[in-house]
PDB file of C-alpha atoms in Angstrom:
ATOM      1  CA  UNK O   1      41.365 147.420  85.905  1.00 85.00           C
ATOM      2  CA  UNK O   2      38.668 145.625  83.788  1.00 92.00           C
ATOM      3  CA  UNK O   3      39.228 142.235  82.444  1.00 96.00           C
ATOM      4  CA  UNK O   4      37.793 139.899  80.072  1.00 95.00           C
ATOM      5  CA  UNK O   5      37.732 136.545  79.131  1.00 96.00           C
ATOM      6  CA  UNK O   6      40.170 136.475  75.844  1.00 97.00           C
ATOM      7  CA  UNK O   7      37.648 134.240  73.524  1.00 97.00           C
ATOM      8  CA  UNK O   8      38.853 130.564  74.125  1.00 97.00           C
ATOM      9  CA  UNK O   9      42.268 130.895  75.424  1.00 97.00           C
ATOM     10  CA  UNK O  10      41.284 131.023  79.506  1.00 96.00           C
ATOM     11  CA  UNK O  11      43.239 134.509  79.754  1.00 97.00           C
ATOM     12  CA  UNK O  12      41.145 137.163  81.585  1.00 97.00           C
ATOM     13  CA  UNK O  13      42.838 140.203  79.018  1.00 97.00           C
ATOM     14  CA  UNK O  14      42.960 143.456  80.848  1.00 96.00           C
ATOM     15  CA  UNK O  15      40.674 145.560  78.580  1.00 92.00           C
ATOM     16  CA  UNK O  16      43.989 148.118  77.672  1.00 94.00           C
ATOM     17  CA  UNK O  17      46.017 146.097  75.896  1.00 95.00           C
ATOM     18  CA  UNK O  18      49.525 147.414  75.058  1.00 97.00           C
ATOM     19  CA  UNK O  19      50.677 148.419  71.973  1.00 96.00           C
ATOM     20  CA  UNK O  20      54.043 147.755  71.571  1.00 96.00           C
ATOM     21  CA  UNK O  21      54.385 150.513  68.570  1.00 96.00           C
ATOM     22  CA  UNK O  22      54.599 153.154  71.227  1.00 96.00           C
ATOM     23  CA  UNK O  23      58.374 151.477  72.048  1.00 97.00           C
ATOM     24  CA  UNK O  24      59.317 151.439  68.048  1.00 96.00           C
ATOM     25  CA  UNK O  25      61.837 154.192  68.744  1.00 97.00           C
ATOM     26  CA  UNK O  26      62.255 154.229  72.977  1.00 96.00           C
ATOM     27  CA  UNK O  27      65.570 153.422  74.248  1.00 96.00           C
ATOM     28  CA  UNK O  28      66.268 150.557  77.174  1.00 96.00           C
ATOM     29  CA  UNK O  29      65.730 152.810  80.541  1.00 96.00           C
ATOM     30  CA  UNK O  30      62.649 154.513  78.740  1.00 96.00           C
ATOM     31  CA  UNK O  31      61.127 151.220  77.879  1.00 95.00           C
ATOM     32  CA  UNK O  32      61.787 149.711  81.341  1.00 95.00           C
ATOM     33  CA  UNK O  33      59.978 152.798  82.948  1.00 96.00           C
ATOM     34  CA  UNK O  34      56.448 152.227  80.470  1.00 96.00           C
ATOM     35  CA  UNK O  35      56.555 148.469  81.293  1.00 95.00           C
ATOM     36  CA  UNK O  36      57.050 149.229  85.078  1.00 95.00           C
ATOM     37  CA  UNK O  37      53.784 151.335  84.633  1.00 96.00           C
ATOM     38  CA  UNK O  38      52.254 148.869  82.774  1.00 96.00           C
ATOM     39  CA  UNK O  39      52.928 146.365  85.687  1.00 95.00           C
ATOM     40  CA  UNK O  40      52.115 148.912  88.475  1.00 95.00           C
ATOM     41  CA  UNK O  41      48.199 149.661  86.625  1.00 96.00           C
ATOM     42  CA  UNK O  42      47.725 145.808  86.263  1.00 96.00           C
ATOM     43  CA  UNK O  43      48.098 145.760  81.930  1.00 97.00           C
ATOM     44  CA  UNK O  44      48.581 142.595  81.556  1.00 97.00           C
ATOM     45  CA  UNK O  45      48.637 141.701  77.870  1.00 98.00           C
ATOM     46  CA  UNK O  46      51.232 143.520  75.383  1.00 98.00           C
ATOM     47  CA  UNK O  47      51.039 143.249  71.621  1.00 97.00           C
ATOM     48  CA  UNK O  48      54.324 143.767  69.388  1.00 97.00           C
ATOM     49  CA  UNK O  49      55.579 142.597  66.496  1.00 96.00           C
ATOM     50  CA  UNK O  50      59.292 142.305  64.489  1.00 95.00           C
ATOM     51  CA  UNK O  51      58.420 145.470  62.535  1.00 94.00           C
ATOM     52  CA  UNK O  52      57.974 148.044  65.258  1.00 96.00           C
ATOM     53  CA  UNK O  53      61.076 148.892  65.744  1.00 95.00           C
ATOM     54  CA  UNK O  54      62.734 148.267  69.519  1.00 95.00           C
ATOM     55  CA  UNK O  55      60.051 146.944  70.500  1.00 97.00           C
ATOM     56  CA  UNK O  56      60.669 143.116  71.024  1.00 97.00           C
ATOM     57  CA  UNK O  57      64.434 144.427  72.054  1.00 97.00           C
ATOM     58  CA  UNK O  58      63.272 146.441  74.996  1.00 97.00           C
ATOM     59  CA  UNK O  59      60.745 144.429  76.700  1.00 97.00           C
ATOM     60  CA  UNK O  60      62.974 141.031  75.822  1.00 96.00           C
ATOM     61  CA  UNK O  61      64.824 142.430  79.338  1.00 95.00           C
ATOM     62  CA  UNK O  62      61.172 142.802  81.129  1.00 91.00           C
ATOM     63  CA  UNK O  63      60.293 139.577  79.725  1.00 92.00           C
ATOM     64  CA  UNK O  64      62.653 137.667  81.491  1.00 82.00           C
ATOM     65  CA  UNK O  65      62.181 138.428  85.151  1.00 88.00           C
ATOM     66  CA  UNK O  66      57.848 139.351  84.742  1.00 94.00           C
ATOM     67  CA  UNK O  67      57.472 136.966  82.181  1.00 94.00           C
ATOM     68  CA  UNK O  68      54.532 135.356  84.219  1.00 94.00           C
ATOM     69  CA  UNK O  69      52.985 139.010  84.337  1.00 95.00           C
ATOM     70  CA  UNK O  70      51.998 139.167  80.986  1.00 96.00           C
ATOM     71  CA  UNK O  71      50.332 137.898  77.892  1.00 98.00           C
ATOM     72  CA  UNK O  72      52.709 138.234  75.075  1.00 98.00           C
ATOM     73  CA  UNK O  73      51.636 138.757  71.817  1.00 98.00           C
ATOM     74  CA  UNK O  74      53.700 139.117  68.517  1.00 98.00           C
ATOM     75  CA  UNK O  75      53.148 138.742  64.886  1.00 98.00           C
ATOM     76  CA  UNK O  76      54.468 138.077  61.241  1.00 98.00           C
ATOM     77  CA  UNK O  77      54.285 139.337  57.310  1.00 97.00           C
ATOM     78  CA  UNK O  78      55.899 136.422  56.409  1.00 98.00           C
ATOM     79  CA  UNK O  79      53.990 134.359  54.173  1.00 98.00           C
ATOM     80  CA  UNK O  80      55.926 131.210  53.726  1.00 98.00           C
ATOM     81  CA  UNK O  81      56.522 128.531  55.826  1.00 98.00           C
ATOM     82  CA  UNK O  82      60.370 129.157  56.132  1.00 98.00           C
ATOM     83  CA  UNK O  83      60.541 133.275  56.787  1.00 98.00           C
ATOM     84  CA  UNK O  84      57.575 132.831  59.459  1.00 98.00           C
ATOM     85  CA  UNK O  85      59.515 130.241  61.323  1.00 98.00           C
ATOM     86  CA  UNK O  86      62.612 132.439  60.928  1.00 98.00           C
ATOM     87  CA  UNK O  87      61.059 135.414  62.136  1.00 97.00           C
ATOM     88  CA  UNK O  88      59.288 133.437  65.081  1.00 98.00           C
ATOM     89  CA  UNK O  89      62.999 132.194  66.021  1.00 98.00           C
ATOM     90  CA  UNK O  90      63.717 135.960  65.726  1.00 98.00           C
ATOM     91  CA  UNK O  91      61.219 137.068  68.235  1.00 98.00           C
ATOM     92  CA  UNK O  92      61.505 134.364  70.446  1.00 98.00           C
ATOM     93  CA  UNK O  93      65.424 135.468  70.767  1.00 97.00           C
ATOM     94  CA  UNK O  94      64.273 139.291  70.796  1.00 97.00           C
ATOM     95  CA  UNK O  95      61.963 138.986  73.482  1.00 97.00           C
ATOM     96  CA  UNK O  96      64.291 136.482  75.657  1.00 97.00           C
ATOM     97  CA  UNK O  97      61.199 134.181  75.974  1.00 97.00           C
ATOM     98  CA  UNK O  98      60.585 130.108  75.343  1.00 97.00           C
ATOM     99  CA  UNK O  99      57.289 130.459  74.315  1.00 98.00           C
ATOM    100  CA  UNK O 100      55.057 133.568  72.688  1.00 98.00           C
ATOM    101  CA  UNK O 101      51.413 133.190  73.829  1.00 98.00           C
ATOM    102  CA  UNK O 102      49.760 134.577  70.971  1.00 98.00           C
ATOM    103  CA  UNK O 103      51.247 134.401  67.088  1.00 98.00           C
ATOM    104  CA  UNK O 104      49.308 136.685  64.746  1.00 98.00           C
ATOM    105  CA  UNK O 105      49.834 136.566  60.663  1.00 98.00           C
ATOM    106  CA  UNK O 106      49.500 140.276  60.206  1.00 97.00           C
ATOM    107  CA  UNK O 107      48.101 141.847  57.819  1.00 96.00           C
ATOM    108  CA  UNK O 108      46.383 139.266  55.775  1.00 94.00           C
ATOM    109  CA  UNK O 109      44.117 140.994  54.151  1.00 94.00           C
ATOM    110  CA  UNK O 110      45.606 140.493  50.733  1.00 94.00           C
ATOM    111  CA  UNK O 111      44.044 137.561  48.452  1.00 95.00           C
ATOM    112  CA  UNK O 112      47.343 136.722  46.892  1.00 96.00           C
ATOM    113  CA  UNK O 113      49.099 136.661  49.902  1.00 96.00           C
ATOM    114  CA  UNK O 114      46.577 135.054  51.456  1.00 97.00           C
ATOM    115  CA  UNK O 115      46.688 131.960  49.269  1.00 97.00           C
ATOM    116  CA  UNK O 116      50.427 132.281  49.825  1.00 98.00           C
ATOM    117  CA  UNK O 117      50.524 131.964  53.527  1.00 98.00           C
ATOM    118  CA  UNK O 118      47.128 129.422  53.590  1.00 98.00           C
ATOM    119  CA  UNK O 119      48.241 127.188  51.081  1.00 97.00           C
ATOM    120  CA  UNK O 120      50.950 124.901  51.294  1.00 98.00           C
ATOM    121  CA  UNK O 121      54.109 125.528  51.989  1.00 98.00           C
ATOM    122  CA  UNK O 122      52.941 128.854  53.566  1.00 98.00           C
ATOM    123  CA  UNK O 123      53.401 130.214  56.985  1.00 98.00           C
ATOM    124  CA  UNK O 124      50.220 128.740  58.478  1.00 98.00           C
ATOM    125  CA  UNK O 125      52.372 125.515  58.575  1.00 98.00           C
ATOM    126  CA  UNK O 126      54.971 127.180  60.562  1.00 98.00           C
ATOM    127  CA  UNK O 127      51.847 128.296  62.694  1.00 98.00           C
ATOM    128  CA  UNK O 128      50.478 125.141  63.548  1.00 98.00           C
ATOM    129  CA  UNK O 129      54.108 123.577  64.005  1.00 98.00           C
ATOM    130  CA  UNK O 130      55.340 126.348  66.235  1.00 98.00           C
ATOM    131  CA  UNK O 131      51.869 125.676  68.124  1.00 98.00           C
ATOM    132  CA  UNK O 132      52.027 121.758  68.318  1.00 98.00           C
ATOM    133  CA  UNK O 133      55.766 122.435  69.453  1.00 98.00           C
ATOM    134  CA  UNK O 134      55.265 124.574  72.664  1.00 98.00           C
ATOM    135  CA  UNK O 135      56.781 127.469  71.142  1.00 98.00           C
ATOM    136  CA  UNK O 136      53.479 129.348  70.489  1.00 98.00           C
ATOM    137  CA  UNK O 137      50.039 128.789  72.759  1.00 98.00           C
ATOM    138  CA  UNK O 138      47.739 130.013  70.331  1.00 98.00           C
ATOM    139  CA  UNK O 139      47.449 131.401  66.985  1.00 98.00           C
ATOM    140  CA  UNK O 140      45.582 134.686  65.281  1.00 98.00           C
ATOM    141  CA  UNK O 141      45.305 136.965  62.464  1.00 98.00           C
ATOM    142  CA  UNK O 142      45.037 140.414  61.995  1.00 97.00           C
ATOM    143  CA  UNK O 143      44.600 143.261  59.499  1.00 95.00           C
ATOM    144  CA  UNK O 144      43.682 147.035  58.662  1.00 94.00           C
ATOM    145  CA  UNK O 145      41.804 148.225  55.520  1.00 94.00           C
ATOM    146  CA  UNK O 146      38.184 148.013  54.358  1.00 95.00           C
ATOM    147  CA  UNK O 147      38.487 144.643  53.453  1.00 96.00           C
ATOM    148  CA  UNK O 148      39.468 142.943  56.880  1.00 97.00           C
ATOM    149  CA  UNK O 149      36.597 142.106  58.441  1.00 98.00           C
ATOM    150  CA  UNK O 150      35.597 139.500  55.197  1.00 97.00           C
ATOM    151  CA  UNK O 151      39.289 138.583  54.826  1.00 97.00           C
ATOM    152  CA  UNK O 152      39.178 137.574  58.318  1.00 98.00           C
ATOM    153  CA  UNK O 153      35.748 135.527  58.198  1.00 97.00           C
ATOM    154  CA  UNK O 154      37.597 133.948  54.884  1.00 97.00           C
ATOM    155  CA  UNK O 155      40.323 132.884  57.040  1.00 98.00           C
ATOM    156  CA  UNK O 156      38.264 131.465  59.864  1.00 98.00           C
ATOM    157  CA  UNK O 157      36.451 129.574  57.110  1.00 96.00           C
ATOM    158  CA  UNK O 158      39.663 128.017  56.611  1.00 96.00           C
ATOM    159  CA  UNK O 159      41.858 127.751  60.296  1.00 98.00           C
ATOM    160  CA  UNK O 160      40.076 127.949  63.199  1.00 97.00           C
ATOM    161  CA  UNK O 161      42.313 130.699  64.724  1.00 98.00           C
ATOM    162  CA  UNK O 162      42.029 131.809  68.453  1.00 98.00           C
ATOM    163  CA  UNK O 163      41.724 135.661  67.548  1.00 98.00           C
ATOM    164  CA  UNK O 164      40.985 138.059  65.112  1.00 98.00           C
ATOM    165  CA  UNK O 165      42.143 141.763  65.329  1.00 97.00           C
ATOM    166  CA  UNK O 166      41.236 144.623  63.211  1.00 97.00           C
ATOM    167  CA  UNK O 167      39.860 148.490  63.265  1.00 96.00           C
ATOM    168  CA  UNK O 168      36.805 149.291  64.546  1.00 96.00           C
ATOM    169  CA  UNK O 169      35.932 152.943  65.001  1.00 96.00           C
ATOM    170  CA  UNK O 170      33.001 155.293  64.121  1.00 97.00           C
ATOM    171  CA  UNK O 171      34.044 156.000  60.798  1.00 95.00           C
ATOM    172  CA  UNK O 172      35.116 152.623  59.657  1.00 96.00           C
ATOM    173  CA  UNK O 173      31.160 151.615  60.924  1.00 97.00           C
ATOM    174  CA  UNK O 174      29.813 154.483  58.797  1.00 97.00           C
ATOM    175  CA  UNK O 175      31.041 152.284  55.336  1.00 97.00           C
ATOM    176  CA  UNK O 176      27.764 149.893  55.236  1.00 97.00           C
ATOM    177  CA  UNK O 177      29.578 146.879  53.490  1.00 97.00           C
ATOM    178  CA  UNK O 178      32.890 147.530  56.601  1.00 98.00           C
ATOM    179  CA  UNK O 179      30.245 147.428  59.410  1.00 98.00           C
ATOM    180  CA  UNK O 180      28.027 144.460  58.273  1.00 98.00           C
ATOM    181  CA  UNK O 181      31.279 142.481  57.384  1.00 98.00           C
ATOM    182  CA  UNK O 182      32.435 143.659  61.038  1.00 98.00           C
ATOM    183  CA  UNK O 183      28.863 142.637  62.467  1.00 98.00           C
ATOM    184  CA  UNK O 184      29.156 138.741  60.441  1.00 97.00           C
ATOM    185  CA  UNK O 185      32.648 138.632  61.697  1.00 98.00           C
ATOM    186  CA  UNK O 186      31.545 139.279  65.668  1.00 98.00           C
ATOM    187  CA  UNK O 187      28.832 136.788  65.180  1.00 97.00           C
ATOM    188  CA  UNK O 188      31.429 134.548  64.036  1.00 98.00           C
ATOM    189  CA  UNK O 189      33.842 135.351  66.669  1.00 98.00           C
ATOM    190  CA  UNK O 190      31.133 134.610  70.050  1.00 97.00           C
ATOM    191  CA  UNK O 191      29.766 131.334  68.061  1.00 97.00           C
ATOM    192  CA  UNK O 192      33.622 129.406  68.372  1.00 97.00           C
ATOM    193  CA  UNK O 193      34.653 131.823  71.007  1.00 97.00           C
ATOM    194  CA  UNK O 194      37.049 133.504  69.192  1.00 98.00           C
ATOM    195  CA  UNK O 195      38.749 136.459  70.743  1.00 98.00           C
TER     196      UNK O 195
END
């Protein structure tokens, strides 16, 4: 399977990545069987988060005996300091691991909640603790709507995060203000290697 360098971080990122959405609902045995596939195909970077579900539940198990097997990526809403740390102590537990490789502040594509979560007191200070800490290895943001690609420049502007992850389809690229935000934002992205 195709890999590629994952911006800055030294991981060669299979180019599937896993959503871990498509376990939201799966029970244990079903879950163990996807992840065995994942393993036998060579996927080798999974993306979850608290809110899908059984996700984190059902690959915690996997985690602990192919832990070296995989990138692990999870996320957070949380916009304070305090409910990101909790839910990174959540997931951590969840997903029976001592360190997440990649923390992502989802969705933060809203200006209000951006200034919550940049500002002080927010959850980018649970970000960079969790980081300096061990518990994380590196940090990202992502987002859907029409306004992600500039959110996500405004937030690089800010915290020079590892990765960036957000829609980008035909139609999306057909809205001239989405695809020349998108465009700025890639430029961005290879100039600090940013994944």
């Amino acid at each position: 399977m195709l890999r590629n360098q994952f911006g800055r971080t030294g991981h060669a990122s299979t180019r599937i990545i896993f959503g871990g959405w498509a376990l939201s609902k799966a029970a244990q045995a079903e879950a163990d069987r996807v992840l065995s596939m994942l393993l036998e195909h060579g996927v080798n970077h999974i993306d979850t988060a608290p809110m899908y579900g059984n996700a984190e539940k059902c690959i915690g198990p996997w985690m602990k005996q192919h832990r070296d097997d995989f990138f692990l990526a999870t996320k957070t809403r949380k916009r304070t300091y305090k409910e990101a740390w909790g839910d990174l102590q959540r997931s951590l537990s969840r997903l029976r691991v001592d360190y997440i490789d990649l923390w992502q502040l989802h969705g933060l594509t809203n200006p209000a909640g951006w200034e919550k979560a940049m500002g002080p007191g927010g959850a980018l200070e649970a970000f960079v603790e969790a980081r300096d800490k061990g518990l994380v290895r590196f940090l990202g943001v992502t987002g859907h709507g029409n306004n992600v690609p500039a959110m996500h420049k405004r937030s690089l502007e800010c915290f020079d995060f590892d990765s960036v992850l957000l829609p980008y389809n035909y139609l999306l690229m057909q809205n001239p203000r989405y695809a020349a935000d998108f465009n700025g934002l890639v430029g961005l992205c290879h100039k600090r290697s940013v994944a």
